[in-house]
mmCIF file of C-alpha atoms in Angstrom:
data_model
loop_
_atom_site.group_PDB
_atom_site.id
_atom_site.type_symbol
_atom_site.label_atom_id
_atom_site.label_comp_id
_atom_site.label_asym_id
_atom_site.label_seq_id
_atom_site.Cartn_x
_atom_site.Cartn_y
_atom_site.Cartn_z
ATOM 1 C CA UNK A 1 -31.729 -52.281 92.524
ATOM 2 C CA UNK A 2 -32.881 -49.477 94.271
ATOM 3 C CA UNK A 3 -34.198 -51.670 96.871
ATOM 4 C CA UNK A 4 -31.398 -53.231 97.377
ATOM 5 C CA UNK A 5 -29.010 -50.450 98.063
ATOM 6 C CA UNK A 6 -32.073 -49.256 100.360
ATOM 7 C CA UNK A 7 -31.783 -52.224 103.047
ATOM 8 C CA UNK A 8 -27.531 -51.713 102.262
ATOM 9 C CA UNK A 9 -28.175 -48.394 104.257
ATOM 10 C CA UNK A 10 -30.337 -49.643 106.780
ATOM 11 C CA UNK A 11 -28.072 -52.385 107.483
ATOM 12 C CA UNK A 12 -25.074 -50.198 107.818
ATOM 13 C CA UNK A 13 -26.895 -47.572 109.772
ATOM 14 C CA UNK A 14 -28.330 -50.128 112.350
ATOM 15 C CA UNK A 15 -23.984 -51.637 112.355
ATOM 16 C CA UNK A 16 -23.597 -48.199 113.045
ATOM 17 C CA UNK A 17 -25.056 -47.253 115.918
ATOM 18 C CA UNK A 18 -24.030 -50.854 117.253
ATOM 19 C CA UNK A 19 -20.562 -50.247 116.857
ATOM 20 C CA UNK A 20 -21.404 -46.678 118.286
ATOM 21 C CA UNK A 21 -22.435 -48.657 121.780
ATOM 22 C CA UNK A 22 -19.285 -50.572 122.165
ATOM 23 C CA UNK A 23 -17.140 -47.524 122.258
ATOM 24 C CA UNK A 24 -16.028 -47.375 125.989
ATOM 25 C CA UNK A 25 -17.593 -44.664 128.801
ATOM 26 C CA UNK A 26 -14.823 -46.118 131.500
ATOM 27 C CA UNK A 27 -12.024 -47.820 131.917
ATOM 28 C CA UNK A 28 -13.867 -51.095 133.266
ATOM 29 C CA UNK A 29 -10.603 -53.155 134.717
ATOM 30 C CA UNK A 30 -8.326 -49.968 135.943
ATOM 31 C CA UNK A 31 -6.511 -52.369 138.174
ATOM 32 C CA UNK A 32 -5.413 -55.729 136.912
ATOM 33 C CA UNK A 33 -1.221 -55.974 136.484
ATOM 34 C CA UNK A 34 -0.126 -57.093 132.876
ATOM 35 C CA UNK A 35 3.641 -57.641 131.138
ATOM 36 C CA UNK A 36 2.798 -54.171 129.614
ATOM 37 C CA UNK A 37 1.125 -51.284 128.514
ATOM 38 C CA UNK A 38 0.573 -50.204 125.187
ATOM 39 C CA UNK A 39 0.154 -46.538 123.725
ATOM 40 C CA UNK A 40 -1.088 -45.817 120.654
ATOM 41 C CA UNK A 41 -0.089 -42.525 119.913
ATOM 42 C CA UNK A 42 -1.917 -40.155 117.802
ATOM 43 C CA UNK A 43 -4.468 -38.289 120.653
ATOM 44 C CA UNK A 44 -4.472 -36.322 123.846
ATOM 45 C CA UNK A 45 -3.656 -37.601 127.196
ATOM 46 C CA UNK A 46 -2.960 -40.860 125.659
ATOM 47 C CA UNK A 47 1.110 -40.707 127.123
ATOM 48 C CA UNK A 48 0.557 -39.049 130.294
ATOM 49 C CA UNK A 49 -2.118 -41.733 130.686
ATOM 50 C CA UNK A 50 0.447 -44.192 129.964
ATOM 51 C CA UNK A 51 3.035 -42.791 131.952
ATOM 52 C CA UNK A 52 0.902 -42.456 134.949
ATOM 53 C CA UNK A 53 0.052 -46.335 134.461
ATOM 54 C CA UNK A 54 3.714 -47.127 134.227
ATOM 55 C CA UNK A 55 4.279 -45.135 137.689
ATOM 56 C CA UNK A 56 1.501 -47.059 139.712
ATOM 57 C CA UNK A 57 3.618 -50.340 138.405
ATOM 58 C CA UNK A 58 0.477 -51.892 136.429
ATOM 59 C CA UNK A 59 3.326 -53.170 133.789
ATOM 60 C CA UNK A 60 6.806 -53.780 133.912
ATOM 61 C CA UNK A 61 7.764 -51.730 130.607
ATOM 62 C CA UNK A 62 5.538 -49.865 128.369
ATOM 63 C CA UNK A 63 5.464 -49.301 124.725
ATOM 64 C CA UNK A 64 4.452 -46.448 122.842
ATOM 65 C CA UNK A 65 3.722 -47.412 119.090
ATOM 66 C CA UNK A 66 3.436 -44.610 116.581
ATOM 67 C CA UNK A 67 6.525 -42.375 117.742
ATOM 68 C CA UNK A 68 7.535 -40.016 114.955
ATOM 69 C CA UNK A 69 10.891 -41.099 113.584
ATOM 70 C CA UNK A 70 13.998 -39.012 115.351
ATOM 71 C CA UNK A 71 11.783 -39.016 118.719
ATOM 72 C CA UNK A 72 13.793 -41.315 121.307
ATOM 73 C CA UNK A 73 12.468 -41.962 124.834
ATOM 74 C CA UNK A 74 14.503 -39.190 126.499
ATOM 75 C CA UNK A 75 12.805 -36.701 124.344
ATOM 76 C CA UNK A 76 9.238 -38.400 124.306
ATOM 77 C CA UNK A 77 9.410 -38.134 128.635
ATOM 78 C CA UNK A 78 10.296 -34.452 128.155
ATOM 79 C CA UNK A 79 7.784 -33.392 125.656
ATOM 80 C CA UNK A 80 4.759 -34.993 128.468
ATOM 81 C CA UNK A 81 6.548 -32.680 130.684
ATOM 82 C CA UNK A 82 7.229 -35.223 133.139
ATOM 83 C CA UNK A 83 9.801 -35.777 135.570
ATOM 84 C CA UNK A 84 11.648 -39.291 134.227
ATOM 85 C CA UNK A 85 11.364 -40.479 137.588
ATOM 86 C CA UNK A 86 13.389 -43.794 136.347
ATOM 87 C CA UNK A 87 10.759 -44.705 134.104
ATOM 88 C CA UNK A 88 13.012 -44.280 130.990
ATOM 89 C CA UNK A 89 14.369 -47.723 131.271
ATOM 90 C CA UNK A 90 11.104 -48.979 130.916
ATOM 91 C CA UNK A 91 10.032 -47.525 127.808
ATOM 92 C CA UNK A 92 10.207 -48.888 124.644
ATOM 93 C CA UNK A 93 9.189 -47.011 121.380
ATOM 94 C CA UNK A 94 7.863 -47.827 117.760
ATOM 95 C CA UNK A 95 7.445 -46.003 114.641
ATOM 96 C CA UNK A 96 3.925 -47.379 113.192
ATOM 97 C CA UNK A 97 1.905 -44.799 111.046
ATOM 98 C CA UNK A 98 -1.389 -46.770 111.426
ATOM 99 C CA UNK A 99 -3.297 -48.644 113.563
ATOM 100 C CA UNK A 100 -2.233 -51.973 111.644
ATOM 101 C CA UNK A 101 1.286 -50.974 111.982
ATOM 102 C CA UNK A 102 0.555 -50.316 115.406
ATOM 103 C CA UNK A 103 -0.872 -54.072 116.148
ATOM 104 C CA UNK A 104 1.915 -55.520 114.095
ATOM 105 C CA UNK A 105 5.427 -53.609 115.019
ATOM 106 C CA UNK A 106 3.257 -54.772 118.962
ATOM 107 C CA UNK A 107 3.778 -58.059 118.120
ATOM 108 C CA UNK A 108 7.263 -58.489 117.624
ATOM 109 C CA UNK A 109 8.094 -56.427 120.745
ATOM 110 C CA UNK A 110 6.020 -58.749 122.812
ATOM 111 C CA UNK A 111 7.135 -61.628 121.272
ATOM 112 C CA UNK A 112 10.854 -61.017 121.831
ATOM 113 C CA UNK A 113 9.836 -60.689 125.857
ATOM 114 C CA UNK A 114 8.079 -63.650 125.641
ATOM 115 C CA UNK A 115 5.526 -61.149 127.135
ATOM 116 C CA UNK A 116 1.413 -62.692 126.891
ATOM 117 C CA UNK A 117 -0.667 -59.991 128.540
ATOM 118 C CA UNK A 118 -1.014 -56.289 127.890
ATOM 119 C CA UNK A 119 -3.060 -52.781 129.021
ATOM 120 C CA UNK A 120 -4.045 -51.326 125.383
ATOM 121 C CA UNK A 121 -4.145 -47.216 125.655
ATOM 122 C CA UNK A 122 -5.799 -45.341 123.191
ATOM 123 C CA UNK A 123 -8.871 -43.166 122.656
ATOM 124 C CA UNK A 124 -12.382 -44.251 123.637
ATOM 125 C CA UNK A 125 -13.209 -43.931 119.968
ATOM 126 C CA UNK A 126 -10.403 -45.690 118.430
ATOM 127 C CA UNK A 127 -10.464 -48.554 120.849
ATOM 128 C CA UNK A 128 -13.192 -50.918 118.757
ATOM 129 C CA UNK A 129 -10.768 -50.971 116.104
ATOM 130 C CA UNK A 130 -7.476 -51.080 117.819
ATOM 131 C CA UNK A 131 -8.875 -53.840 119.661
ATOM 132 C CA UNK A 132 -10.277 -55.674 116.397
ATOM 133 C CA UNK A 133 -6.039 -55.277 115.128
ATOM 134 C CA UNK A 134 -4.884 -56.455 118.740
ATOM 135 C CA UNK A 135 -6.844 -59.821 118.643
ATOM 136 C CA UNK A 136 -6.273 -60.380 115.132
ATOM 137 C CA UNK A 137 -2.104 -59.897 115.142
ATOM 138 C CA UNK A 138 -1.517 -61.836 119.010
ATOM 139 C CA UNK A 139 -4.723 -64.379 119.242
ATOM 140 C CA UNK A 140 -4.361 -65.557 122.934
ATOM 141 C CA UNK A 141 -2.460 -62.433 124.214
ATOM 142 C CA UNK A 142 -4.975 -60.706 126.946
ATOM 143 C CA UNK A 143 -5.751 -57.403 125.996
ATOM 144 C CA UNK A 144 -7.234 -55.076 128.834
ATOM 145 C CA UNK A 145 -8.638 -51.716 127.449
ATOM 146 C CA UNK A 146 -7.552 -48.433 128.915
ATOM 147 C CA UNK A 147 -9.368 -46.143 127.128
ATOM 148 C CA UNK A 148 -8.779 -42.041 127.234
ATOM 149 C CA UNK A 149 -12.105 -39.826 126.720
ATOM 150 C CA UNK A 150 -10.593 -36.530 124.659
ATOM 151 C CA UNK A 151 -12.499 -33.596 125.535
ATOM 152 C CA UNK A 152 -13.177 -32.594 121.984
ATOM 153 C CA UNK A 153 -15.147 -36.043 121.286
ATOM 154 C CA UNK A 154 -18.513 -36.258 122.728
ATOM 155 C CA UNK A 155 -19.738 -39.604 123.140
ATOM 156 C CA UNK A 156 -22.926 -38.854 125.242
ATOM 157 C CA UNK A 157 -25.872 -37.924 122.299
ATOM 158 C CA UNK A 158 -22.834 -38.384 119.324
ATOM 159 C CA UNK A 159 -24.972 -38.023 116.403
ATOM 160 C CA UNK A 160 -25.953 -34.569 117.483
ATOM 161 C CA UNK A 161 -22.147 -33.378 117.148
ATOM 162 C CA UNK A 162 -21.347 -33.236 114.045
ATOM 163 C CA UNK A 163 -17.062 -33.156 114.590
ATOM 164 C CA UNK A 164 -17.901 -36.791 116.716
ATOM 165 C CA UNK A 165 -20.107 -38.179 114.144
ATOM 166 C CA UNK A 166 -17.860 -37.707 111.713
ATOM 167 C CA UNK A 167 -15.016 -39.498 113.567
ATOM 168 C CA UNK A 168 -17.512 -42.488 114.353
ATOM 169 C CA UNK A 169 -18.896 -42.933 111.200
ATOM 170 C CA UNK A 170 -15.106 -42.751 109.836
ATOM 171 C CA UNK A 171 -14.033 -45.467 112.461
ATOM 172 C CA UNK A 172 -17.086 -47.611 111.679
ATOM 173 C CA UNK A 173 -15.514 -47.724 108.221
ATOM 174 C CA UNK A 174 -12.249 -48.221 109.223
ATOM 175 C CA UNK A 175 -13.338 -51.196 111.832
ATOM 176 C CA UNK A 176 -15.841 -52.826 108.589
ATOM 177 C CA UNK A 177 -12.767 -53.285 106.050
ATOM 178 C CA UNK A 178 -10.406 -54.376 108.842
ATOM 179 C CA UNK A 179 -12.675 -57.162 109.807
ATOM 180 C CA UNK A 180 -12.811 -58.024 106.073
ATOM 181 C CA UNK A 181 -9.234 -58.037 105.830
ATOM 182 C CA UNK A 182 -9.336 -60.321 108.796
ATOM 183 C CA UNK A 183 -11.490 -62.754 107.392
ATOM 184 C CA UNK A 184 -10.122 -63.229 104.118
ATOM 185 C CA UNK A 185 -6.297 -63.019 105.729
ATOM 186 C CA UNK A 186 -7.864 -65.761 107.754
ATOM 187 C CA UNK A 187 -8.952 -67.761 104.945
ATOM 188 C CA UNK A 188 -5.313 -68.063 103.436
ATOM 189 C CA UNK A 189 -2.708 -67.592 106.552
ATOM 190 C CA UNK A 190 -3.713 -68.850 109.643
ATOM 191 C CA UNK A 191 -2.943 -67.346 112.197
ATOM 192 C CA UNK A 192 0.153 -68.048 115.578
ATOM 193 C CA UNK A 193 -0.722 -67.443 118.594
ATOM 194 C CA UNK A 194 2.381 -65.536 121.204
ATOM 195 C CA UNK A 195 3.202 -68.044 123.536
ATOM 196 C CA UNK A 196 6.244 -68.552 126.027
#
């Protein structure tokens, strides 16, 4: 028994540092146009990242998932303290508390554009996962990452940090069940692709 839960550890240690390695270091397609961009909110820089995006016209709209509920765009483009510059038309918001909620609540608001491609904005760390959730809720929708490096998360030597550890060894957790969920969703509802 004790054997067992012995190569358990090892096996989710060696995941670990595996899933550690596919966290981005750069945004590695920072140019290609899609129907829209995505923000996830819940970290810094994530909106003015998204904003900034929306302002070099890499999307036509973009849609910030996770909005706390009374928050409406007006008041979302003030509290990034940025000027609206006619962006506000182009923004679309969603109240998701998670990152499932996030994927899903996604879905229907590219489905209703008929909308097949999209730049996914969230933090370096939380990108495995989101992106685990993205593929799962819209198979065939491209999905570019556009990740956002916080300051306070230190990717470079990770285990030696012990606020960063903590996060990744949290996400690794997170990103294990949800690919369980996946598989046994999987097994019972197959899944619909977004077309046009």
């Amino acid at each position: 028994m004790l054997a067992m839960l012995v190569i358990v550890v090892i096996i989710w240690g060696v995941g670990l540092f595996q899933f550690a390695d596919t966290i981005p270091l750069k945004v590695e397609d920072p140019g290609t146009r899609t129907d829209a961009i995505v923000v996830l909110t819940g970290g810094s820089g994530r909106l003015d990242e998204g904003l900034d995006l929306l302002a070099r016209d890499l999307a036509g709209q973009l849609f910030v998932s996770g909005v706390y509920h009374g928050l409406d765009v007006e008041r979302l483009v003030q509290i990034s303290k940025r000027e609206p510059e006619g962006l506000e038309p182009r923004i679309g918001i969603g109240n998701a508390v998670n990152t499932v909620g996030n994927a899903a609540e996604t879905r229907v608001w590219m489905a209703k554009r008929g909308f097949t491609s999209l730049r996914l904005v969230t933090g370096a760390y939380h990108m495995p996962r989101s992106l685990a959730e993205f593929h799962f809720f819209m198979p065939g929708v491209e999905v570019i990452p556009n990740p956002v490096f916080p300051e306070h998360v230190k990717q470079k030597f990770w285990w030696a940090w012990p606020g960063t550890a903590s996060l990744i060894v949290s996400e690794y957790n997170k990103w294990l069940f949800a690919r369980a969920r996946h598989w046994v969703t999987s097994l019972f509802a197959p899944r619909r692709p977004i077309v046009k």
